[in-house]
CSV table of C-alpha atoms in Angstrom, one decimal:
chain,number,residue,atom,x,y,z
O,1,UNK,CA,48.5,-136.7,-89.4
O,2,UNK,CA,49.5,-134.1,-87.3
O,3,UNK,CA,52.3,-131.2,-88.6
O,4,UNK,CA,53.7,-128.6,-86.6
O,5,UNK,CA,54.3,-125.2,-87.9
O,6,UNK,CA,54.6,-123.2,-85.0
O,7,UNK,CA,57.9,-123.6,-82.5
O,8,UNK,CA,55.8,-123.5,-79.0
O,9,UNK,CA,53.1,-125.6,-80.2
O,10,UNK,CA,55.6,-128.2,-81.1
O,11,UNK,CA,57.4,-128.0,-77.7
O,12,UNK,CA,53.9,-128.0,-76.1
O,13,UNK,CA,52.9,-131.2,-77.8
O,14,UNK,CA,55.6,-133.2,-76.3
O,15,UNK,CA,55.4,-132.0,-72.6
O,16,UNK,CA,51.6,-133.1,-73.2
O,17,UNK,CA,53.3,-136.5,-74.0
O,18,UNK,CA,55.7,-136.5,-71.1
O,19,UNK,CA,52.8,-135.9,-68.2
O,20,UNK,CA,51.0,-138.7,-69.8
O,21,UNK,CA,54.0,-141.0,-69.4
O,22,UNK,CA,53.7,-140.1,-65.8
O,23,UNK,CA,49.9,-140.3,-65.6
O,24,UNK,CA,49.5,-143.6,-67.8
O,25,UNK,CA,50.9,-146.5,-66.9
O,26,UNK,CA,50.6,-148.0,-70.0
O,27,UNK,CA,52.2,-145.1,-72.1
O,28,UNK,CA,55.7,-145.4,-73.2
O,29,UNK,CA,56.5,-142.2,-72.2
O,30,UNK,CA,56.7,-143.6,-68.7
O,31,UNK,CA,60.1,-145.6,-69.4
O,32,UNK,CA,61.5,-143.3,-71.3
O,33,UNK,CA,66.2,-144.0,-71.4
O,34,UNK,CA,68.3,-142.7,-69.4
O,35,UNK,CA,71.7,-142.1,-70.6
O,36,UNK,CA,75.6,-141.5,-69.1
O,37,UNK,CA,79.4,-141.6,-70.0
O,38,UNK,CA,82.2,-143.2,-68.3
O,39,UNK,CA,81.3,-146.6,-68.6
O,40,UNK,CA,84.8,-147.9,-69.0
O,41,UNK,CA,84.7,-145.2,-72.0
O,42,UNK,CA,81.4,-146.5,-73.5
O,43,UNK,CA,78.3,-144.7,-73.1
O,44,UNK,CA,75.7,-146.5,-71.3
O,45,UNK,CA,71.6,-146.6,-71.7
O,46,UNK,CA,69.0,-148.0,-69.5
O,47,UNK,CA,65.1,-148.0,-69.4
O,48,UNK,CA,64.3,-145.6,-66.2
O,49,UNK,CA,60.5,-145.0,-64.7
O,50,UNK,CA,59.7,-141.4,-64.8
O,51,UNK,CA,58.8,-140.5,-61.4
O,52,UNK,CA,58.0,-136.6,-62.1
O,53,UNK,CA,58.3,-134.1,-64.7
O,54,UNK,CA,57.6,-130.7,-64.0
O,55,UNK,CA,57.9,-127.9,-67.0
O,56,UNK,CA,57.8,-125.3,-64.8
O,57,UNK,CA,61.3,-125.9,-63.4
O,58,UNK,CA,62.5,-127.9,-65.9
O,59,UNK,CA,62.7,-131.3,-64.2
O,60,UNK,CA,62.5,-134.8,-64.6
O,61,UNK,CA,62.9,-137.6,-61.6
O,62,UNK,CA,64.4,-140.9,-61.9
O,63,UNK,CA,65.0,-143.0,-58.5
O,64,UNK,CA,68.0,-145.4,-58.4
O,65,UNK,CA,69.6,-147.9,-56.1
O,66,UNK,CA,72.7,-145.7,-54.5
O,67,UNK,CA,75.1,-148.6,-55.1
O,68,UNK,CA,73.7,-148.9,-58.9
O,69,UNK,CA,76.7,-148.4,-61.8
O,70,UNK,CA,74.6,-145.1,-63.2
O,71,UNK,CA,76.1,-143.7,-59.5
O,72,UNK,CA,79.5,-144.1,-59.9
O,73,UNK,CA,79.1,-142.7,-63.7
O,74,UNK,CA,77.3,-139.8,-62.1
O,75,UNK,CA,79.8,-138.7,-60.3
O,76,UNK,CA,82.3,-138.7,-63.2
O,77,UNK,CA,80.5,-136.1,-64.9
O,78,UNK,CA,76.9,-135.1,-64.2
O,79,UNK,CA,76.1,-134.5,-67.9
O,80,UNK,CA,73.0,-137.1,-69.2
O,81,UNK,CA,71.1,-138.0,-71.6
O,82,UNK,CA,67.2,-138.9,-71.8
O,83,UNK,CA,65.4,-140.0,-74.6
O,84,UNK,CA,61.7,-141.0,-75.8
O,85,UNK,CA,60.4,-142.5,-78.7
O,86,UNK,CA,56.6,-142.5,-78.8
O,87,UNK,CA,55.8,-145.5,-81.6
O,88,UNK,CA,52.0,-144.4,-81.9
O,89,UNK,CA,52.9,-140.5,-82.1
O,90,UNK,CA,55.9,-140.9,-83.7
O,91,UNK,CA,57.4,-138.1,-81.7
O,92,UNK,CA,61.5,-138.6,-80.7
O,93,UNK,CA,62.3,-136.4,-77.8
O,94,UNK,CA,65.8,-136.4,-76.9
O,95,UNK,CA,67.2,-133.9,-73.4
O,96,UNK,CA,70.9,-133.4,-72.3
O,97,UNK,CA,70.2,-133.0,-68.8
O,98,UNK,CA,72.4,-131.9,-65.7
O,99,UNK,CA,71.9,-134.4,-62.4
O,100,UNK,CA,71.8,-133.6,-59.3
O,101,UNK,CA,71.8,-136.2,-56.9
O,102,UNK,CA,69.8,-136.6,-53.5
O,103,UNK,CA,70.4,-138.9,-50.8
O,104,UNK,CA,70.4,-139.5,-47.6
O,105,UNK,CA,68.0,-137.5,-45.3
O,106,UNK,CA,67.1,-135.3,-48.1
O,107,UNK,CA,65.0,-138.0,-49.6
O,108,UNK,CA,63.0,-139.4,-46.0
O,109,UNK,CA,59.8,-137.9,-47.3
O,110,UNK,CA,59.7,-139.3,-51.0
O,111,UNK,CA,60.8,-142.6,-49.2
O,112,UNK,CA,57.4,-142.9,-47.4
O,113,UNK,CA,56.0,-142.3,-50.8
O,114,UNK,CA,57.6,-145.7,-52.6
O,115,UNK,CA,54.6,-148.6,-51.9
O,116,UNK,CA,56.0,-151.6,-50.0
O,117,UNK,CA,56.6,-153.3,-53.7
O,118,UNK,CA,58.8,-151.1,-54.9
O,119,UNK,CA,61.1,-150.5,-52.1
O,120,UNK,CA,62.7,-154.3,-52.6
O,121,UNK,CA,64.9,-152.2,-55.3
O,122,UNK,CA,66.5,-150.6,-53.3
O,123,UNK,CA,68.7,-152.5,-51.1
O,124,UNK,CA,69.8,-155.7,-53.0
O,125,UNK,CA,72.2,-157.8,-51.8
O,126,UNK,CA,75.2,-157.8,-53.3
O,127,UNK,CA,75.0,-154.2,-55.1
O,128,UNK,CA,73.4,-154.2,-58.4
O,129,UNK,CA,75.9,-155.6,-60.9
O,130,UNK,CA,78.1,-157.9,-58.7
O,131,UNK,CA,79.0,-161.0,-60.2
O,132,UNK,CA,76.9,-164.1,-58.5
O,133,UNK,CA,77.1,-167.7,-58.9
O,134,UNK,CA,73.4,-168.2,-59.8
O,135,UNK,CA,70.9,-166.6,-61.2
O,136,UNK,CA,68.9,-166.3,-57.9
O,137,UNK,CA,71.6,-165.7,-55.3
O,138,UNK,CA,70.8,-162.1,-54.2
O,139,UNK,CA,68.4,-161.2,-51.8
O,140,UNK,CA,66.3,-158.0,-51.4
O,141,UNK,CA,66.4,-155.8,-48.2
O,142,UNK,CA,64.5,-152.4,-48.4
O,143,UNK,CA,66.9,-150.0,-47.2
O,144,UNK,CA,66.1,-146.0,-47.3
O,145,UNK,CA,69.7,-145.9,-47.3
O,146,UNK,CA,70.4,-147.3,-50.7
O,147,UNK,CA,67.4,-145.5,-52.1
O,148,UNK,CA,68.6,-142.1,-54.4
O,149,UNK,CA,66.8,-139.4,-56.3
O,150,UNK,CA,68.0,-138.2,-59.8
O,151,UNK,CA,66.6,-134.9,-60.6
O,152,UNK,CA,67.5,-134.1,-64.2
O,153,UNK,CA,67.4,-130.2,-64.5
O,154,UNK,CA,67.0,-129.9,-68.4
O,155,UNK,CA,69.3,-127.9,-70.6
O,156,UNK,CA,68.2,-129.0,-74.7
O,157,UNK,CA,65.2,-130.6,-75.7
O,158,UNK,CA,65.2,-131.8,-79.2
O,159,UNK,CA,62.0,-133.1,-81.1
O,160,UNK,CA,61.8,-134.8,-84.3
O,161,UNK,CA,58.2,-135.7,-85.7
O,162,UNK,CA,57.7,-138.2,-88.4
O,163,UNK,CA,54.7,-137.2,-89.8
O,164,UNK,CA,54.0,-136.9,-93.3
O,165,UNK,CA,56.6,-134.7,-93.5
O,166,UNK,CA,59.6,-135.1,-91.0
O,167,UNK,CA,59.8,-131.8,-88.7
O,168,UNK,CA,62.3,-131.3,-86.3
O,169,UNK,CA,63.7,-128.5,-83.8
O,170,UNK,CA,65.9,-127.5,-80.6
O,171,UNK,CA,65.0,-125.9,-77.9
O,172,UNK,CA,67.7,-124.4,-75.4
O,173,UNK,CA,67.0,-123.2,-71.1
O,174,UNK,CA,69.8,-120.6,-72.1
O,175,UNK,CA,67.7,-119.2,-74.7
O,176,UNK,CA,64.5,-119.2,-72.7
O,177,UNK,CA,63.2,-122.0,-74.5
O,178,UNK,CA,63.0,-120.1,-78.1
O,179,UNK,CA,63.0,-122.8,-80.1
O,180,UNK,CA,65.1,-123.1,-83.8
O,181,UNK,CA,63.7,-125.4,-86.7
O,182,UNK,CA,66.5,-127.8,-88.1
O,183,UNK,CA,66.6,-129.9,-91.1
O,184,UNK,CA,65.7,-133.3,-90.5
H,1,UNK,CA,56.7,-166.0,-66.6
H,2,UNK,CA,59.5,-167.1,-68.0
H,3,UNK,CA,62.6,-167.4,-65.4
H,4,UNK,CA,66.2,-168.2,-66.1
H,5,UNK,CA,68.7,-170.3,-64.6
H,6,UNK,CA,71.4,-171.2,-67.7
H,7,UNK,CA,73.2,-168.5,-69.2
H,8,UNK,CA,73.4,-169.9,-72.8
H,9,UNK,CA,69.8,-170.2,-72.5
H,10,UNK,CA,69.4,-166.3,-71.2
H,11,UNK,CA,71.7,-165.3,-74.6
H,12,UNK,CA,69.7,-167.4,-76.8
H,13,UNK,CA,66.7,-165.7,-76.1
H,14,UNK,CA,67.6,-162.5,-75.8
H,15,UNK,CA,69.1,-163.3,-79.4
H,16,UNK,CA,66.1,-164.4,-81.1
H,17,UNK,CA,64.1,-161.3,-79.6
H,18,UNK,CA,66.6,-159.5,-81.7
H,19,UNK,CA,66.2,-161.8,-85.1
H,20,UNK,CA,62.3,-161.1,-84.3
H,21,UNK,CA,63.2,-157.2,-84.4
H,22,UNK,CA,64.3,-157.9,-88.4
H,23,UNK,CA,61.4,-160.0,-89.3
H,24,UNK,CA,58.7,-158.0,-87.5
H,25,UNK,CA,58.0,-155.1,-88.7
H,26,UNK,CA,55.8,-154.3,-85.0
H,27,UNK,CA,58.5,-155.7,-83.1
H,28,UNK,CA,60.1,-152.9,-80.7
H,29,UNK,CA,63.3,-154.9,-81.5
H,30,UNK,CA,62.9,-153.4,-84.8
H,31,UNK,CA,63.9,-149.7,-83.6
H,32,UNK,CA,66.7,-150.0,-81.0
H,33,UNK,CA,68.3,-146.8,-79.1
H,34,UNK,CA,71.6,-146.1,-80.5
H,35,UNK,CA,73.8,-144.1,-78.5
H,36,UNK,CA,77.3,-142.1,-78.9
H,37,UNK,CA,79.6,-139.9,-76.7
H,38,UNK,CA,81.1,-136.3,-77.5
H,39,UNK,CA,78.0,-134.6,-78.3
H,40,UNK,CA,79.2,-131.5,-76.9
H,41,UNK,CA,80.0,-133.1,-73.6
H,42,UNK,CA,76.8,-134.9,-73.3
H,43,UNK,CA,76.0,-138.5,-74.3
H,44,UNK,CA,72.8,-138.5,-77.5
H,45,UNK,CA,71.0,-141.6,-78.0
H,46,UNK,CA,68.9,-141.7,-81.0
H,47,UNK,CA,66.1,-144.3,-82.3
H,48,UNK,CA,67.4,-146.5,-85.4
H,49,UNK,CA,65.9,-148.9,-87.4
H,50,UNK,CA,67.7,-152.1,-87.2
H,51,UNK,CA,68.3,-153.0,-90.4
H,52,UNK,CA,70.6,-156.5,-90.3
H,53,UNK,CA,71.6,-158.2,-87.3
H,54,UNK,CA,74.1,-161.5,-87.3
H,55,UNK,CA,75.1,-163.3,-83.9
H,56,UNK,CA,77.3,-165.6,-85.8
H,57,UNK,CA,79.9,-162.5,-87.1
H,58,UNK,CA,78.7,-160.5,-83.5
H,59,UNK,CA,77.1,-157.5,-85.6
H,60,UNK,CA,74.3,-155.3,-86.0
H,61,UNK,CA,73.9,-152.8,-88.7
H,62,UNK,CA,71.9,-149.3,-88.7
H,63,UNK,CA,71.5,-146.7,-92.2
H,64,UNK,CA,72.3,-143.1,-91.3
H,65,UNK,CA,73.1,-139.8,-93.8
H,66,UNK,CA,77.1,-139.5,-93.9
H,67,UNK,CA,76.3,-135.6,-92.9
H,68,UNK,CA,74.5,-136.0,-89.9
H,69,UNK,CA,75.6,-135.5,-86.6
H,70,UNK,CA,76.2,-139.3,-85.0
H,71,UNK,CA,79.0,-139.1,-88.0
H,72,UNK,CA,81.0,-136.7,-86.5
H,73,UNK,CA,80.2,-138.3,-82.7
H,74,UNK,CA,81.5,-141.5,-84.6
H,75,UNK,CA,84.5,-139.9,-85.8
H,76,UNK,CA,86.1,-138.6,-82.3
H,77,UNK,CA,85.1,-141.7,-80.9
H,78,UNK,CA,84.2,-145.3,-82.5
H,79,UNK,CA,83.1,-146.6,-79.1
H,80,UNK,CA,79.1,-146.6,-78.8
H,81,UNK,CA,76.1,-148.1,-77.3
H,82,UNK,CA,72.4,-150.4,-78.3
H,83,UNK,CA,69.7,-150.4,-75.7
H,84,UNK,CA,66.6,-152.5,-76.2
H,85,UNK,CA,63.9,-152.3,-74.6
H,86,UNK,CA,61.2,-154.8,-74.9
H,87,UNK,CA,58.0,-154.0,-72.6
H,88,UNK,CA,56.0,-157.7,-73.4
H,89,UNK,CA,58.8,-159.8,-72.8
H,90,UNK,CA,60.2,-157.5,-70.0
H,91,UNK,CA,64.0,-158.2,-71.3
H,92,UNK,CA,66.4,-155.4,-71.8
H,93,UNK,CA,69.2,-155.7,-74.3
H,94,UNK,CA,72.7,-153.3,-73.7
H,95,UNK,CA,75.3,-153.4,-76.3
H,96,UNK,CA,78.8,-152.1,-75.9
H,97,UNK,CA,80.0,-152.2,-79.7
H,98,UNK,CA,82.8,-150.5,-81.5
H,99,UNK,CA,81.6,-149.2,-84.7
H,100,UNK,CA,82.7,-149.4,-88.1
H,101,UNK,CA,81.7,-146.8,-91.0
H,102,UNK,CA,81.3,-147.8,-94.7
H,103,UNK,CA,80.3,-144.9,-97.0
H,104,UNK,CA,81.1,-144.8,-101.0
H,105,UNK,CA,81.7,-147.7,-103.5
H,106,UNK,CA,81.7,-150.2,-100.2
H,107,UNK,CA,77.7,-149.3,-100.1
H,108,UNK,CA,76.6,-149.9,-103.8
H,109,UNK,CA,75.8,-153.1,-103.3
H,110,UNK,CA,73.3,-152.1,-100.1
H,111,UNK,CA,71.7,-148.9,-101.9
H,112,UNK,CA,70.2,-150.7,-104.9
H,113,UNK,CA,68.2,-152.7,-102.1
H,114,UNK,CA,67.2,-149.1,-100.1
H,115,UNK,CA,63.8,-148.7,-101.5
H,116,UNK,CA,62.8,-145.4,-102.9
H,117,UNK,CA,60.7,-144.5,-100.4
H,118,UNK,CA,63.3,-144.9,-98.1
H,119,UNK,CA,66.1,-143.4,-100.1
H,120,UNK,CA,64.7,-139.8,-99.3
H,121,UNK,CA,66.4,-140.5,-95.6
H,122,UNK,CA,70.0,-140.0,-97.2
H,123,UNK,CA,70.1,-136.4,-99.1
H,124,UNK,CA,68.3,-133.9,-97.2
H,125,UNK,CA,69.2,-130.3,-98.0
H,126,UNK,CA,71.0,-128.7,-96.5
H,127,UNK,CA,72.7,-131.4,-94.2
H,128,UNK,CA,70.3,-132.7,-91.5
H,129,UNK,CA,70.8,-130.6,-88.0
H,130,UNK,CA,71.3,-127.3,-90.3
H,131,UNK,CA,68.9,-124.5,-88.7
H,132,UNK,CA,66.2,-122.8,-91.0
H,133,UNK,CA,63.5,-120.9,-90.5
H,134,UNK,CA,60.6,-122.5,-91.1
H,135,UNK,CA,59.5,-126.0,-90.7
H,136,UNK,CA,59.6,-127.4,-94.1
H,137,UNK,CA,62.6,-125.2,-95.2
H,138,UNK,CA,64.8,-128.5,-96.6
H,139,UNK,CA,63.8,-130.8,-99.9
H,140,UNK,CA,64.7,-134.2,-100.2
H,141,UNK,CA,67.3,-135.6,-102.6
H,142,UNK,CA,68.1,-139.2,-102.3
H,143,UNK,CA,71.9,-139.7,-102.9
H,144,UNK,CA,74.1,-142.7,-102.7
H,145,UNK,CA,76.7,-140.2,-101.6
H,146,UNK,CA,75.5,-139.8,-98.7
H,147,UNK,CA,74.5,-143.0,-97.8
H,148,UNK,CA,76.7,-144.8,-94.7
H,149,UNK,CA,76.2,-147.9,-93.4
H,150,UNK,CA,77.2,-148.3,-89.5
H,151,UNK,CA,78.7,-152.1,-88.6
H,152,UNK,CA,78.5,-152.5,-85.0
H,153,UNK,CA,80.6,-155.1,-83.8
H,154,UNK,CA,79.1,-155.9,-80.4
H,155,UNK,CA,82.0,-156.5,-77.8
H,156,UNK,CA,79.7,-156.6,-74.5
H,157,UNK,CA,75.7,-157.8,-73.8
H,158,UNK,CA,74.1,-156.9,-70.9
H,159,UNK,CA,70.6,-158.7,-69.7
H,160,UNK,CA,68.2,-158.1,-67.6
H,161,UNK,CA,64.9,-159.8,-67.8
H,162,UNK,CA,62.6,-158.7,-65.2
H,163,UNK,CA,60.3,-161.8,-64.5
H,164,UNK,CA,58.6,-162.7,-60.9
H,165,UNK,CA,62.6,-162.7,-60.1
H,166,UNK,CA,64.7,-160.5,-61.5
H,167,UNK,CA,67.6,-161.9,-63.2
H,168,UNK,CA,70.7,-159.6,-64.8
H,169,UNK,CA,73.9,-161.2,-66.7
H,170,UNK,CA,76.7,-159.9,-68.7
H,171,UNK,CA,78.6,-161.7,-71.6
H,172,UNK,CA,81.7,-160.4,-73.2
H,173,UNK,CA,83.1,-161.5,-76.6
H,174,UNK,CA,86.6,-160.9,-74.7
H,175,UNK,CA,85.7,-164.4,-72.5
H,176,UNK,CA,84.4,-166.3,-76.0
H,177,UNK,CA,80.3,-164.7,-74.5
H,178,UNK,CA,80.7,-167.0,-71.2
H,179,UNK,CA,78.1,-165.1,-69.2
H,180,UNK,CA,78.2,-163.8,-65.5
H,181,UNK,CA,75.3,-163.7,-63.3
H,182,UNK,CA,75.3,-160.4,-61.4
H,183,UNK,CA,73.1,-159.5,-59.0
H,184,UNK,CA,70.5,-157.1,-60.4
C-alpha cells in the first residue's frame, strides 16, 4: 500500500481524490459532509454533492435550497466544516472552510446549468424542515429564487492515511500551504 | 424503492441499518461521522468506528485516545453530533447526542476485549495531533491509560431517505421518539 513521505505529494494525492469525486459519479468523494454550528447549540452534518472544487483558488461548491436550516446556521457564523472518508483509499480529509453565500441574481448563470431533474430541490413547498402531516404532503416548485451557492474558500486541510503505517498532516492557506506532519 | 408512510416504521429501519453497521464489518454503518464544536471556532467531524450501539438505553459508543483532540472539544462542550450516510439504501442518519466520557478503572472491563491489533490506536507517542518532522516520527505503545470510551446518549434523530419521493422526519427522546414528518 501506498505511504507518503513527502508533504506535497501527500496534499497532491488527495486533491487527485477530490476532482474524481467531481468527475465520478460513483466515487465517494462526490458526497463528501458538510458541517455547521448553531444548531440549537449542536453541531450539525449532512451529505452534500460536490459541485466544483478548484485548487487553484481554494474552492469547493455546494448548492442549497435558500430556505434550508444549513442557511440560517450560515449566517450565524460562516465558519464550516467538510469532511471525506475515502473507504477504498483509506484517505480522511477533513477542511475548516469560510462560506460565502450567493444568491439571487449572482447565481442566474449556474441556474441554467442545473438539468430540469435537479431543480425540483429547490423550491419545496413548505421549506425544507417544516413539520407536515404526512409523509408526502409537500410539493416541489423549481424556483431560481430558492436556489443558493455555497462557495467554501478553504483555510486547513487535514489528511490522515491509514496505510500500513498511519500518516497524517495539516496543511494551512496562511502558511501557503507548507504542510506539518502530526502524530497520528 | 422502498417508500414510507408510518413513522415507527421509518425509525425501525433506520435502526436496524445501524445494528447492521455492528454486525457488518462492509457496512458503511460501521464507520459513522462524529462531529464536535470548539475546534478553534470551527465545527471537526471525524470518521469513527462504531463500536456498540443500543436503541433500547438510546446509545451509541465510539473508542478514541484520552489525549487526542475530540477530548478537549468534549470537554468545553458535551454536546455533539452522528451523521450516517448510507449510499445503497439512500437513508441518512443525524444524531444530536450529549456525550459522556469514561476513561480509567470504568474501562478495564472494555480493554481486555480491545484486541491487540487494535490496542496500538490508544498510546501513540507523543500524543496524537503533536507535530514532528517526519512522517513516521511517533511509535506506538498500547496503554489502558489512555484508553476512553465515549457514550453517546442520542437526544434527537433526523431521517431522510431519499426514495422515488423524498421523505424527511425528526424524532426527539424529549416527545418519548414520536416522529414529525417535515417537509424535506
Amino acid at each position: 500500500m501506498r505511504e507518503f513521505e513527502i508533504l506535497e505529494k501527500f496534499l497532491d494525492f488527495a486533491w487527485a481524490q477530490i476532482s474524481r469525486g467531481k468527475a465520478d459519479k460513483k466515487s465517494p468523494a462526490r458526497c463528501p459532509t458538510f458541517i455547521t454550528t448553531n444548531n440549537h447549540g449542536y453541531p450539525r452534518a449532512r451529505t452534500l454533492v460536490l459541485r466544483r472544487s478548484n485548487r487553484e483558488s481554494d474552492e469547493i461548491e455546494f448548492h442549497t435550497d435558500k430556505t434550508s436550516q444549513k442557511m440560517l446556521s450560515l449566517e450565524k457564523d460562516p465558519r464550516a466544516g467538510i469532511h471525506f472518508w475515502l473507504p477504498r483509499t483509506q484517505l480522511q480529509i477533513q477542511m475548516d472552510v469560510i462560506v460565502e453565500v450567493r444568491v439571487g441574481e449572482l447565481t442566474l448563470s449556474n441556474w441554467k446549468n442545473v438539468p430540469n431533474s435537479s431543480r425540483t430541490s429547490f423550491g419545496t413547498i413548505p421549506s425544507p424542515g417544516t413539520v407536515i402531516q404526512k409523509s408526502l404532503d409537500y410539493r416541489q416548485l423549481p424556483d431560481q429564487n430558492r436556489f443558493a451557492i455555497l462557495i467554501c474558500h478553504i483555510k486547513l486541510i487535514e489528511l490522515l492515511h491509514l496505510g500500513a503505517k498511519h500518516v497524517r498532516a495539516r496543511f494551512m492557506k496562511s502558511q501557503q500551504w507548507n504542510g506539518q506532519w502530526l502524530a497520528p
